[in-house]
Coordinates of C-alpha atoms in Angstrom, one line a residue:
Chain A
X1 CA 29.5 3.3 7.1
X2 CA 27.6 1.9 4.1
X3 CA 24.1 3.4 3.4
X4 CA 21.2 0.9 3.1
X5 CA 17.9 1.6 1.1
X6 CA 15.1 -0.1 3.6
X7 CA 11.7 -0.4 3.7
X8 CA 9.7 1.6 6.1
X9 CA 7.5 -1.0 8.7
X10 CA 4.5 -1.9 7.7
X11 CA 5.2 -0.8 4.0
X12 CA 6.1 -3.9 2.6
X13 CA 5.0 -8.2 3.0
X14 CA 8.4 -10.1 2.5
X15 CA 6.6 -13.2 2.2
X16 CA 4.3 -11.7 -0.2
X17 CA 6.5 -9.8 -2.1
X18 CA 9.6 -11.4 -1.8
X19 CA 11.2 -10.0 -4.9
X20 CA 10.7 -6.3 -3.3
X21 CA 12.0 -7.2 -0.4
X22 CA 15.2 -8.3 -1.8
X23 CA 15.4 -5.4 -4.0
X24 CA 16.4 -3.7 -0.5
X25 CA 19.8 -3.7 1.0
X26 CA 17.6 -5.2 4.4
X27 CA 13.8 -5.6 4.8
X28 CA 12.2 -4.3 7.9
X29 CA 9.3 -6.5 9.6
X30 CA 5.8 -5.4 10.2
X31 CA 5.8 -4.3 13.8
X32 CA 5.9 -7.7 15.5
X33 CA 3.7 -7.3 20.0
X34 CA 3.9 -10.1 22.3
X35 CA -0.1 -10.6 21.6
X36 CA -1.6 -11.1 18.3
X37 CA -3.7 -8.2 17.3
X38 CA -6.4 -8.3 14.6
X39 CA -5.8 -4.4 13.9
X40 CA -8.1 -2.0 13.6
X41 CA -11.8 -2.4 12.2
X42 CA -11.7 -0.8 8.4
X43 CA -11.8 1.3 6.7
X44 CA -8.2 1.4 7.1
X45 CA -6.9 3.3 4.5
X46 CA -8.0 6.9 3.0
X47 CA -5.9 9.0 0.5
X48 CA -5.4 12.8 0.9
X49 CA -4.3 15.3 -1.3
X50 CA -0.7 15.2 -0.5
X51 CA -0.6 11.5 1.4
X52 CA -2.5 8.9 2.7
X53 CA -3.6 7.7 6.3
X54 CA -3.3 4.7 7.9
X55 CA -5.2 2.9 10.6
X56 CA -4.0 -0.6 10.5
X57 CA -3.7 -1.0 14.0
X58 CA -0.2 -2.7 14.8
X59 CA -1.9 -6.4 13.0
X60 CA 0.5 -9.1 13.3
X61 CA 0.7 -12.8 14.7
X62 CA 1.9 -11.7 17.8
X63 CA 5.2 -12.9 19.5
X64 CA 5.1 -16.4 19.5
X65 CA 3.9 -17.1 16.2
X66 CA 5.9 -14.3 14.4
X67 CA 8.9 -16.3 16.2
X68 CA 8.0 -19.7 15.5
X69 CA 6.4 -19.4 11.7
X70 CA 7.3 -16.0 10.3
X71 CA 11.0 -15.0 11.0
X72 CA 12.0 -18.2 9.7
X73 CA 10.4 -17.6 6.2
X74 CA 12.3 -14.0 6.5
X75 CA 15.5 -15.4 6.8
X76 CA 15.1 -17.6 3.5
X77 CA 14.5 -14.2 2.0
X78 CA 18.3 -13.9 2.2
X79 CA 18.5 -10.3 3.1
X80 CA 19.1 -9.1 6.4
X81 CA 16.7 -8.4 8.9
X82 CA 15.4 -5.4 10.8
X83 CA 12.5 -6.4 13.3
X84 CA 10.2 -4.0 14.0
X85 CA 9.0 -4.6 17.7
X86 CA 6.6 -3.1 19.6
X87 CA 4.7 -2.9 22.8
X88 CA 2.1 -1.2 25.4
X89 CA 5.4 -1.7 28.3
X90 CA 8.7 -1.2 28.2
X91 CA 8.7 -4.6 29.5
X92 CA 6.9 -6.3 26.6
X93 CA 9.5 -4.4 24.7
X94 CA 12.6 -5.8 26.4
X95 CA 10.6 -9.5 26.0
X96 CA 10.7 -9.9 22.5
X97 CA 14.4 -7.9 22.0
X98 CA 16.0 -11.1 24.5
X99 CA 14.1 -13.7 22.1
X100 CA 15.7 -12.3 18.9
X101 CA 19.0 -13.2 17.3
X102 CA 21.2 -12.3 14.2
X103 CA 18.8 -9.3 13.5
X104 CA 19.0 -5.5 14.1
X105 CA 16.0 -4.4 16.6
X106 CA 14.1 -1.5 15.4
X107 CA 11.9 0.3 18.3
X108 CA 8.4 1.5 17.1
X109 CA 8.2 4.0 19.8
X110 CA 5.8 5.7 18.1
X111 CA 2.6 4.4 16.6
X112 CA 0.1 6.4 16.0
X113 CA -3.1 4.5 15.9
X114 CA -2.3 2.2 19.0
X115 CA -2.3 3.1 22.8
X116 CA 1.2 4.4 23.9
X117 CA 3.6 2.3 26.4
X118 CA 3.4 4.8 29.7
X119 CA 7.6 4.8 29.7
X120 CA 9.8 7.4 27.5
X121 CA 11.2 6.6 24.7
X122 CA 14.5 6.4 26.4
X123 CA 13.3 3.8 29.5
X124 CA 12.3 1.6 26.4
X125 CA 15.3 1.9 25.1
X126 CA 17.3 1.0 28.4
X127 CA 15.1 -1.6 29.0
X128 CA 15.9 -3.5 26.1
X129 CA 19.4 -2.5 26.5
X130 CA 19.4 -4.3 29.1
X131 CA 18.3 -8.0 27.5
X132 CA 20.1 -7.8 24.2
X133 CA 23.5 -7.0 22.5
X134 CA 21.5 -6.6 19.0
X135 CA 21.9 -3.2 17.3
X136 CA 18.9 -1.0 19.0
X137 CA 17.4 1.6 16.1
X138 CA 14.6 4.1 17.9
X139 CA 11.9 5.1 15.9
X140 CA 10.7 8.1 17.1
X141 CA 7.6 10.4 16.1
X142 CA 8.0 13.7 14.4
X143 CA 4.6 15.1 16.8
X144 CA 7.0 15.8 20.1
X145 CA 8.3 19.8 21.3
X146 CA 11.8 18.8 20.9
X147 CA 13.2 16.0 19.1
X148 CA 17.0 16.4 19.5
X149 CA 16.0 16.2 23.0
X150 CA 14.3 12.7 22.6
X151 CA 17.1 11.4 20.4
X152 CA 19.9 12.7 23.1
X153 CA 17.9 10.3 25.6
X154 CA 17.7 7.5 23.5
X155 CA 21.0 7.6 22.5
X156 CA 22.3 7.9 26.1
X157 CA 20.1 5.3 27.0
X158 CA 22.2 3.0 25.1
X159 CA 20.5 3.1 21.5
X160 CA 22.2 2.4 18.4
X161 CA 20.6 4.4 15.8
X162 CA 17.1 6.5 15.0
X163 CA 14.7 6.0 12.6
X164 CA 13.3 8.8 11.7
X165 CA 10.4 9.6 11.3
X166 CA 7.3 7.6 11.5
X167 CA 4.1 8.6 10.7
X168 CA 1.8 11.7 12.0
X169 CA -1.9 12.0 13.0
X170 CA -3.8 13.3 10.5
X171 CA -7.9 13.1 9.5
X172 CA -9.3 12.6 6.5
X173 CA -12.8 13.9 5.8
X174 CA -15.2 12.2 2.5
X175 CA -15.9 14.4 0.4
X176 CA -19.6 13.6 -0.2
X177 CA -20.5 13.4 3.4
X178 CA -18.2 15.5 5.7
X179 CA -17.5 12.2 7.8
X180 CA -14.1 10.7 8.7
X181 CA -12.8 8.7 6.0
X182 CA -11.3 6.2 8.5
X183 CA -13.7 3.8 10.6
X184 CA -11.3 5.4 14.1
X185 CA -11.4 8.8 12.2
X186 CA -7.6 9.5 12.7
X187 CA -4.7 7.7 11.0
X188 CA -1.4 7.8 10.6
X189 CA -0.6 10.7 7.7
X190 CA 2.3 9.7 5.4
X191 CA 3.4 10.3 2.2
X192 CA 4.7 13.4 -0.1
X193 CA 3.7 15.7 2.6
X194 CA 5.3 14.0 5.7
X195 CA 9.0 14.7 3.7
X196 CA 9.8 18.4 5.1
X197 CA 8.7 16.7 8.3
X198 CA 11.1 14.3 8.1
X199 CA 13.7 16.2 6.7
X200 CA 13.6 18.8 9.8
X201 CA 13.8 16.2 12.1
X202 CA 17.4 14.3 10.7
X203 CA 18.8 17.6 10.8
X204 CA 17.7 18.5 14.0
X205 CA 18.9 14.7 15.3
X206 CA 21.9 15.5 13.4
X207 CA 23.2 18.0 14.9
X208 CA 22.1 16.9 18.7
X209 CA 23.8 13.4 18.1
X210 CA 26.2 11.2 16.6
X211 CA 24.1 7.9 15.9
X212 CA 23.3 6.9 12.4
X213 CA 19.6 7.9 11.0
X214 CA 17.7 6.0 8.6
X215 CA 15.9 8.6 6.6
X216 CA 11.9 8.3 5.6
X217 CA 8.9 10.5 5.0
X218 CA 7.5 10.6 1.9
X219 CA 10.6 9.7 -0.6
X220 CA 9.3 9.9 -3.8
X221 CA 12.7 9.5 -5.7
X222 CA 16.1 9.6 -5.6
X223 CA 16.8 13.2 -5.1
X224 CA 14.5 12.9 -2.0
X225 CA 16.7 10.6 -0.7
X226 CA 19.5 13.0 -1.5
X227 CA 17.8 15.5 0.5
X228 CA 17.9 13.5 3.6
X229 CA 21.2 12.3 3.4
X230 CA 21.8 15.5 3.0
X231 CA 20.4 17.0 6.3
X232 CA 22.1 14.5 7.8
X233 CA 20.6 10.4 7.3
X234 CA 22.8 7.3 6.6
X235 CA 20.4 5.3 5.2
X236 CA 17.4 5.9 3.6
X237 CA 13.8 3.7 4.0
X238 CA 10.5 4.3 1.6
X239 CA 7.5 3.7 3.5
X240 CA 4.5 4.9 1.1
X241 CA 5.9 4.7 -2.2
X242 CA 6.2 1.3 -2.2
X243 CA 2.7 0.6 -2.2
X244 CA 2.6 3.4 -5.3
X245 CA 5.3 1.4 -7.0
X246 CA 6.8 -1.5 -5.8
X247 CA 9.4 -1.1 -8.2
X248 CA 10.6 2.1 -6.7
X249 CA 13.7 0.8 -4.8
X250 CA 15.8 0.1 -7.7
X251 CA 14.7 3.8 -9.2
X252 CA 15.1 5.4 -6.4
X253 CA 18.8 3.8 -5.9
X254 CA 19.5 4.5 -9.6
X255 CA 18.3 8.3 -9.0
X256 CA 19.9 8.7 -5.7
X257 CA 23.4 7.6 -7.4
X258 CA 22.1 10.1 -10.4
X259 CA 21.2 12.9 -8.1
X260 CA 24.7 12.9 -6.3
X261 CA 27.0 12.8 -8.8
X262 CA 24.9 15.5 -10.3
X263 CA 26.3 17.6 -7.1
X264 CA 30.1 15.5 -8.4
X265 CA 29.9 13.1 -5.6
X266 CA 30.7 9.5 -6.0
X267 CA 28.6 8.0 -3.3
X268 CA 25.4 9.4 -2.1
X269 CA 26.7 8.8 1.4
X270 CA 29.5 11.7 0.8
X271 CA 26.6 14.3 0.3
X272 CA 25.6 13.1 4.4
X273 CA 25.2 16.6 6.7
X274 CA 26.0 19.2 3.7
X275 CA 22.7 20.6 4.5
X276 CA 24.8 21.9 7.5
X277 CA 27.5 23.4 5.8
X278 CA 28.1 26.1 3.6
X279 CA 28.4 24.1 0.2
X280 CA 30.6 25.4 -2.9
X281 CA 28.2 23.4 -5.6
X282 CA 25.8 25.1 -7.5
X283 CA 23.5 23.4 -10.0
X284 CA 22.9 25.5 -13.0
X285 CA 19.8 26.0 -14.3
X286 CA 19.5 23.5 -16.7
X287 CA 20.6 20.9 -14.6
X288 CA 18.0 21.5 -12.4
X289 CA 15.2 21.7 -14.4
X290 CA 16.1 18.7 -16.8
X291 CA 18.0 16.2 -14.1
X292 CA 15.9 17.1 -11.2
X293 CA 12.8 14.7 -10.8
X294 CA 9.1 16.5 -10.4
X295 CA 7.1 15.7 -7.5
X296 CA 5.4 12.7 -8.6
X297 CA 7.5 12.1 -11.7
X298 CA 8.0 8.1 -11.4
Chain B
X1 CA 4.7 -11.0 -8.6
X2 CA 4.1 -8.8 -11.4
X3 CA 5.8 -5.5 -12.3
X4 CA 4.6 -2.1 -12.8
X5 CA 4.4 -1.3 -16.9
X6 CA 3.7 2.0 -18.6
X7 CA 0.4 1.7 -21.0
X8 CA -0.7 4.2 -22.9
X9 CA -4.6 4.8 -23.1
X10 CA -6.6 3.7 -26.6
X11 CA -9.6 5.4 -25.6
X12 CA -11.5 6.5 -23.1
X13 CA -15.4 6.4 -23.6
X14 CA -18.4 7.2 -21.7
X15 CA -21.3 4.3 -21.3
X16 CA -23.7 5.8 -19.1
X17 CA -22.6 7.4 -16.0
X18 CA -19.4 4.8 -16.4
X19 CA -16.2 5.3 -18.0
X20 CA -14.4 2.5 -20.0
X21 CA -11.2 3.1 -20.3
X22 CA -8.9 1.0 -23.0
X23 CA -5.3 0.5 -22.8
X24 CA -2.5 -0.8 -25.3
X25 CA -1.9 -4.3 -23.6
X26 CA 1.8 -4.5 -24.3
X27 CA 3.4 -7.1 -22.7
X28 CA 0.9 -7.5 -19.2
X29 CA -0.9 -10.6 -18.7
X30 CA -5.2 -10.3 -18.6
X31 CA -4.6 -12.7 -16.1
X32 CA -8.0 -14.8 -14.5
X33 CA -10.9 -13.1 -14.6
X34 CA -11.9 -11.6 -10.9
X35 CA -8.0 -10.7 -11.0
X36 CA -7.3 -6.9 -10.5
X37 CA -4.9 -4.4 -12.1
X38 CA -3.6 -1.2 -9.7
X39 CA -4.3 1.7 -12.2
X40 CA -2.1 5.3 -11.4
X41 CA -4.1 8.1 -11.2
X42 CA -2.6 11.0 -12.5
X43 CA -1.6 13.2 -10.3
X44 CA -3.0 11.1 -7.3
X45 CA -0.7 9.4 -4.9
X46 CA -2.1 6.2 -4.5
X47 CA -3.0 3.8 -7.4
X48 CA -6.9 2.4 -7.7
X49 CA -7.7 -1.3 -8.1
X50 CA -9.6 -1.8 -10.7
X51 CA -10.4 -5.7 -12.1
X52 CA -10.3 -6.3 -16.0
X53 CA -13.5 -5.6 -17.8
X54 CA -12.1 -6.7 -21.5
X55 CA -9.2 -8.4 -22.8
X56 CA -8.5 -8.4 -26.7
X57 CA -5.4 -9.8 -28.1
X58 CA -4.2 -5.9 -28.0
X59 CA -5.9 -3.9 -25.6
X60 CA -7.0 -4.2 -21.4
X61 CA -10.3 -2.5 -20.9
X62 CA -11.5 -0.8 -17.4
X63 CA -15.0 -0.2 -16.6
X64 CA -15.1 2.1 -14.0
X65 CA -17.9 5.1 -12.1
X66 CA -15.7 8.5 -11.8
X67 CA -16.7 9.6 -8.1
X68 CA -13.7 9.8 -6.6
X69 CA -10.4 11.7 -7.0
X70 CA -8.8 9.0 -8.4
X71 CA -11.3 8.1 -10.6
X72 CA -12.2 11.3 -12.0
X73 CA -8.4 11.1 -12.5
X74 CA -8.5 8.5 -14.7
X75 CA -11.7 10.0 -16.8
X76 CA -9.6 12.6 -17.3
X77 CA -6.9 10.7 -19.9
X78 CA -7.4 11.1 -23.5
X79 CA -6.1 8.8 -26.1
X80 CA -2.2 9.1 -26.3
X81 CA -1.6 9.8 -22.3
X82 CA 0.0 7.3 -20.4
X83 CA -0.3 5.3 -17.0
X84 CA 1.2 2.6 -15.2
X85 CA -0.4 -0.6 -14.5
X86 CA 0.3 -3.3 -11.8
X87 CA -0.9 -6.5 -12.6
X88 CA -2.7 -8.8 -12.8
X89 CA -3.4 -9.1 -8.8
X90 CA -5.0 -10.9 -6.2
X91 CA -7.4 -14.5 -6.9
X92 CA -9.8 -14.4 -9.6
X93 CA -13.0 -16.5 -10.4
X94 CA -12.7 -20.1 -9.9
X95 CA -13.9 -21.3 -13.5
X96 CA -14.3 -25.2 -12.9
X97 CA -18.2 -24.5 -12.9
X98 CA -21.2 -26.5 -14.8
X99 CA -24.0 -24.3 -14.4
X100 CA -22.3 -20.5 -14.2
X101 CA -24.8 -17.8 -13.4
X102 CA -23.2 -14.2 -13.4
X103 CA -24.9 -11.9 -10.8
X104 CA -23.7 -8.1 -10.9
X105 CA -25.3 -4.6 -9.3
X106 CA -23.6 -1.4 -10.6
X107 CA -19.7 -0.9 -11.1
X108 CA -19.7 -4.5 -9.9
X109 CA -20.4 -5.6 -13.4
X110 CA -16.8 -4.6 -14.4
X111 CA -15.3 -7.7 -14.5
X112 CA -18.3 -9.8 -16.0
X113 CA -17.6 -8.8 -19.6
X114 CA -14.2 -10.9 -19.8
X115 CA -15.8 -13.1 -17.2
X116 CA -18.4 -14.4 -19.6
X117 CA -16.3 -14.8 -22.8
X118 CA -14.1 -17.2 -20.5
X119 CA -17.1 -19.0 -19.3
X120 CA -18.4 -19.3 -22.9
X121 CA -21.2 -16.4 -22.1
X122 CA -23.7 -17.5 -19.5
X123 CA -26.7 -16.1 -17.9
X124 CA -26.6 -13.0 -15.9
X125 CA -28.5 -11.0 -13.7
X126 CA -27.7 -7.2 -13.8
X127 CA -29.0 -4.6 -11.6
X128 CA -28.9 -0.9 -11.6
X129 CA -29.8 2.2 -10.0
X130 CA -31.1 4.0 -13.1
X131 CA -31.9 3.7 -17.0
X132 CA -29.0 5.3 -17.2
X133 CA -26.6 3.0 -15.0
X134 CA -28.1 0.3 -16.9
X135 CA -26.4 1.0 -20.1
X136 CA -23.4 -0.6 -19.2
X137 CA -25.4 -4.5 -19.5
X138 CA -24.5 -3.8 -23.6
X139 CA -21.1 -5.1 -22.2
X140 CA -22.5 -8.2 -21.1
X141 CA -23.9 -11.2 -22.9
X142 CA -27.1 -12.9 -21.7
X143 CA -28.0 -10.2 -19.0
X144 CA -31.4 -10.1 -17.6
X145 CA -31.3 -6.1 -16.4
X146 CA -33.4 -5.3 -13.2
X147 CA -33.5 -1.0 -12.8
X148 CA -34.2 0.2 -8.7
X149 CA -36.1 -1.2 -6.9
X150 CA -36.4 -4.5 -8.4
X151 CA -33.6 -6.3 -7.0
X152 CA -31.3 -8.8 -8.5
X153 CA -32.4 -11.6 -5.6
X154 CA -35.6 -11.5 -6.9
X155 CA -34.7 -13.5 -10.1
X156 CA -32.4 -15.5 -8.8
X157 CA -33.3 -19.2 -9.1
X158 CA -31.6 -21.8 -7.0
X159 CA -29.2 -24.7 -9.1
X160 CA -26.7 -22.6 -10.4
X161 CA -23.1 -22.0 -9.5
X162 CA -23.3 -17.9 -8.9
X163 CA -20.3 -15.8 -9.6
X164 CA -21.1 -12.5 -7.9
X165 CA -19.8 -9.0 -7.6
X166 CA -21.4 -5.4 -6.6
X167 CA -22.2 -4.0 -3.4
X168 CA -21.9 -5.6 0.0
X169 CA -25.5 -5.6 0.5
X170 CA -25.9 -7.2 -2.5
X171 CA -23.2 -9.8 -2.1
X172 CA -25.0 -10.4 1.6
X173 CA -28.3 -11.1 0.0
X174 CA -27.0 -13.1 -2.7
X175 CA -25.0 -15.8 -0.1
X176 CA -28.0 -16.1 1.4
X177 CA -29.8 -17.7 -1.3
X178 CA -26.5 -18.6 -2.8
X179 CA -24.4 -20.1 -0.1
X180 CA -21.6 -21.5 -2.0
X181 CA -21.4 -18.4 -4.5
X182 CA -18.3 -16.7 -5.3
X183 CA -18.3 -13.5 -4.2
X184 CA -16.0 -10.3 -5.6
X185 CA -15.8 -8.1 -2.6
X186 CA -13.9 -4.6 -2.3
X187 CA -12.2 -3.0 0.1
X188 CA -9.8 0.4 -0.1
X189 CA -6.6 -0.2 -0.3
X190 CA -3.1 1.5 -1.0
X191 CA -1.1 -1.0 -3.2
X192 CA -2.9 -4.4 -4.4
X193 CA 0.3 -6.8 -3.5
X194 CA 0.1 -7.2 0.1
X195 CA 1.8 -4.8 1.8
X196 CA -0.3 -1.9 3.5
X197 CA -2.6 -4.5 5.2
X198 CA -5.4 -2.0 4.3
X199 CA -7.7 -4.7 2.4
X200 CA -8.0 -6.9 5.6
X201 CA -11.7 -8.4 5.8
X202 CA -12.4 -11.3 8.1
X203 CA -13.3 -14.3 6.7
X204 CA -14.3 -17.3 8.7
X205 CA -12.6 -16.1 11.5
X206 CA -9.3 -15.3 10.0
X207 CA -7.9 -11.8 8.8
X208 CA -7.4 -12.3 5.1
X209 CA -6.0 -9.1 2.9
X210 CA -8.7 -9.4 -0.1
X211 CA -5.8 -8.0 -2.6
X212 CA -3.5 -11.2 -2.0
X213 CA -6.4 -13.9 -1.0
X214 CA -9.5 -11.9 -2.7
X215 CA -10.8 -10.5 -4.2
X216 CA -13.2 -13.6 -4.9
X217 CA -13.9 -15.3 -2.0
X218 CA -15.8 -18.6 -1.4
X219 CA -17.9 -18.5 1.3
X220 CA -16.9 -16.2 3.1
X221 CA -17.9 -14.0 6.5
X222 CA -16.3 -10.9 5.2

């Protein structure tokens, strides 16, 4: 297994930004529907304290264009591909996975500021099973009881991976008027505050099964990435730091390589699940303080 | 695309209720005027856009009103801090004019001051809420200043090529009389290159991010 850094969906314009994109080990598509959607009215975008929301609204070209004008300018980006595919039906889902080839599939489950598909997770998943060979990643929310028990379904329902996690419904208030900050009030919450989030539910998913897990939630650096490799992810994607720093996947690669060996590991993959097992290294003191990197600290 | 580059601040000085806050240029481009610049806030998760006020051979200036978090942030550095800066960003001014006329309101006079010295300093018309708000004109060649509730529209004369920026209500009023005017419009948004989709305005029927095809538009519905 080889870990990939990735971008989160909807963090990152390949065609805009092509040299960020191929800073990546794979770029991940904007959630692509079978309609085109115009997204949500603004404003779209509010910074908290610890985060930011979102309320973009799933906006994209829809299936037929994203087909016919967009993936083809992907590929030239020369990196491989994730497509991020949505729907309101587990048959719209299962449309688009049989029209794509040579990519892996990624399943957003779990928007937050769009209506919900009335199927589980897992029927979407074995719906789209069911049209393509492709390797399946679910994405699945962090806002459910119990999600070892969604990624046990998913994963017997033929998935190949999760993606965990994506973002949380949060609200914003102005601080001059007491009014949302969003034009649909709630957003999608991501950022610094969505890592312990994140990190509690690899390790859950990690012990419930044995799929791969690509990592996000509010990376900041490299030891953040660490930390979820840790509780048990395989790859790592960063969602809201790229729009802080678009140069952030090469730091967070270098730190990630810097924060392992700091714990005398070769490969950041090696540190994968310690989080679950009684660990014999120690940082001293003055490693942690000097080698460690602050919240914010890029 | 550009890449982020750490600047550290000249000064930071008060012109009314504004802020103006000078940078050591280093190696970044001023780029077009109308271009913007993503400026960290300390301490802040998200960078602010902010479009170039001044641009000497050795320093970027930022003219900006500290209301926010972000930008009470920034009105907090003091010479000697540092911050990184993405840019420049986005579509400036189009400067193939004959008769430029500059029409600001507020904070929206930002990017006029390096506007003008590129268009060889024309007219413009500035308007304020207060005396006070009013101060920052000093930055700007050839200003007419109108104070609340005299309204910029009300000297505007037809004949000219108007390069606009301020609020939308202004901007509104001013494509009105001004139907081909470029406009500098403003939107929140997360990173300035394209990527969070936050910026999206429609123009002329079409969802355009205003960081990547803004944030001057030509007549647009936005």
């Amino acid at each position: 297994m080889q870990m990939l850094l990735l971008n989160a969906s909807g963090c990152l314009d390949g065609l805009t930004a092509p040299e960020v994109a191929r800073s990546l080990d794979a770029f991940v598509s904007k959630t692509v529907t079978p309609e085109p959607r115009g997204g949500n009215d603004p404003v779209r975008i509010a910074e908290t304290n610890h985060g930011m929301l979102n309320s973009i609204g799933l906006q994209n070209p829809g299936r037929e264009r994203f087909l016919a004008e967009v993936l083809p300018e992907l590929r030239k980006l020369g990196v491989p591909l994730w497509i991020s595919v949505g729907g309101f039906a587990a048959h719209e889902y299962a449309e688009t996975c049989a029209q794509l080839a040579d990519v892996t599939i990624e399943l957003n489950l779990s928007c937050p500021n769009v209506d919900e598909a009335p199927e589980s997770a897992a029927e979407i998943v074995a719906a789209c099973r069911a049209t393509t060979p492709l390797r399946l990643f679910a994405k699945l929310s962090p806002a459910v009881p119990d999600i070892a028990e969604v990624a046990r379904a998913v994963e017997a329902a033929g998935a190949d991976g999760l993606s965990l996690v994506n973002t949380m419904r949060g609200l914003e208030l102005d601080e001059r008027t007491l009014q949302p900050c969003l034009a649909r009030a709630v957003g999608g919450y991501s950022g610094p505050a969505l890592k312990p989030i994140a990190l509690a539910a690899v390790y859950a998913c990690f012990r419930a099964t044995e799929l791969p897990i690509v990592g996000m939630g509010g990376v900041w650096n490299g030891r953040e990435a660490l930390e979820l490799i840790a509780a048990g992810a395989s790859s790592v994607a960063l969602g809201t730091v790229l729009f802080a720093d678009p140069g952030s996947p090469a730091r967070v690669r270098r730190e990630l390589q810097e924060s392992a060996e700091l714990f005398g590991l070769e490969d950041p993959l090696q540190a994968r699940g310690l989080a679950h097992e009684p660990h014999a290294q120690t940082l001293t003191p003055d490693l942690t303080t000097t080698k460690v990197p602050a919240f914010f600290a890029n | 695309m550009p890449w982020r580059a750490l600047h550290s601040v000249v000064a930071n000085e008060q012109i009314g209720p504004y802020r103006l806050l000078r940078v050591a240029r280093g190696a970044t481009e001023p780029g077009i005027p109308g271009q913007f610049f993503m400026l960290e806030a300390p301490g802040r998760v998200l960078p602010r856009p902010m479009s170039l006020c001044l641009a000497t051979p050795g320093e970027l200036g930022f003219l900006f009103e500290p209301i926010g978090r972000g930008t009470r942030a920034l009105a907090a550095l003091a010479p000697g801090d540092e911050l990184h800066i993405l840019g420049p960003l986005g579509s400036g001014f189009r400067l193939d004019v004959e008769r430029p006329l500059l029409v600001g309101g507020g904070i929206g006079v930002a990017p006029f001051p390096y506007l003008s010295e590129a268009l060889g300093g024309p007219p413009a018309i500035l308007g304020f809420r207060t005396e006070r708000h009013a101060e920052a004109a000093a930055l700007v060649p050839n200003a007419q200043v109108v104070v609340e509730p005299t309204r910029v529209t009300e000297l505007l004369e037809s004949g000219y090529d108007v390069l606009a920026c301020g609020p939308e209500p202004m901007l509104e009023a001013v494509r009105v009389l001004a139907p081909h005017a470029q406009l500098a419009w403003e939107a929140p948004m997360a990173c300035g290159y394209g990527a969070c989709y936050g910026c999206v305005v429609d123009s002329d029927g079409e969802p355009k991010r205003l960081c990547v095809e803004g944030p001057v538009l030509a007549d647009a519905a936005a």
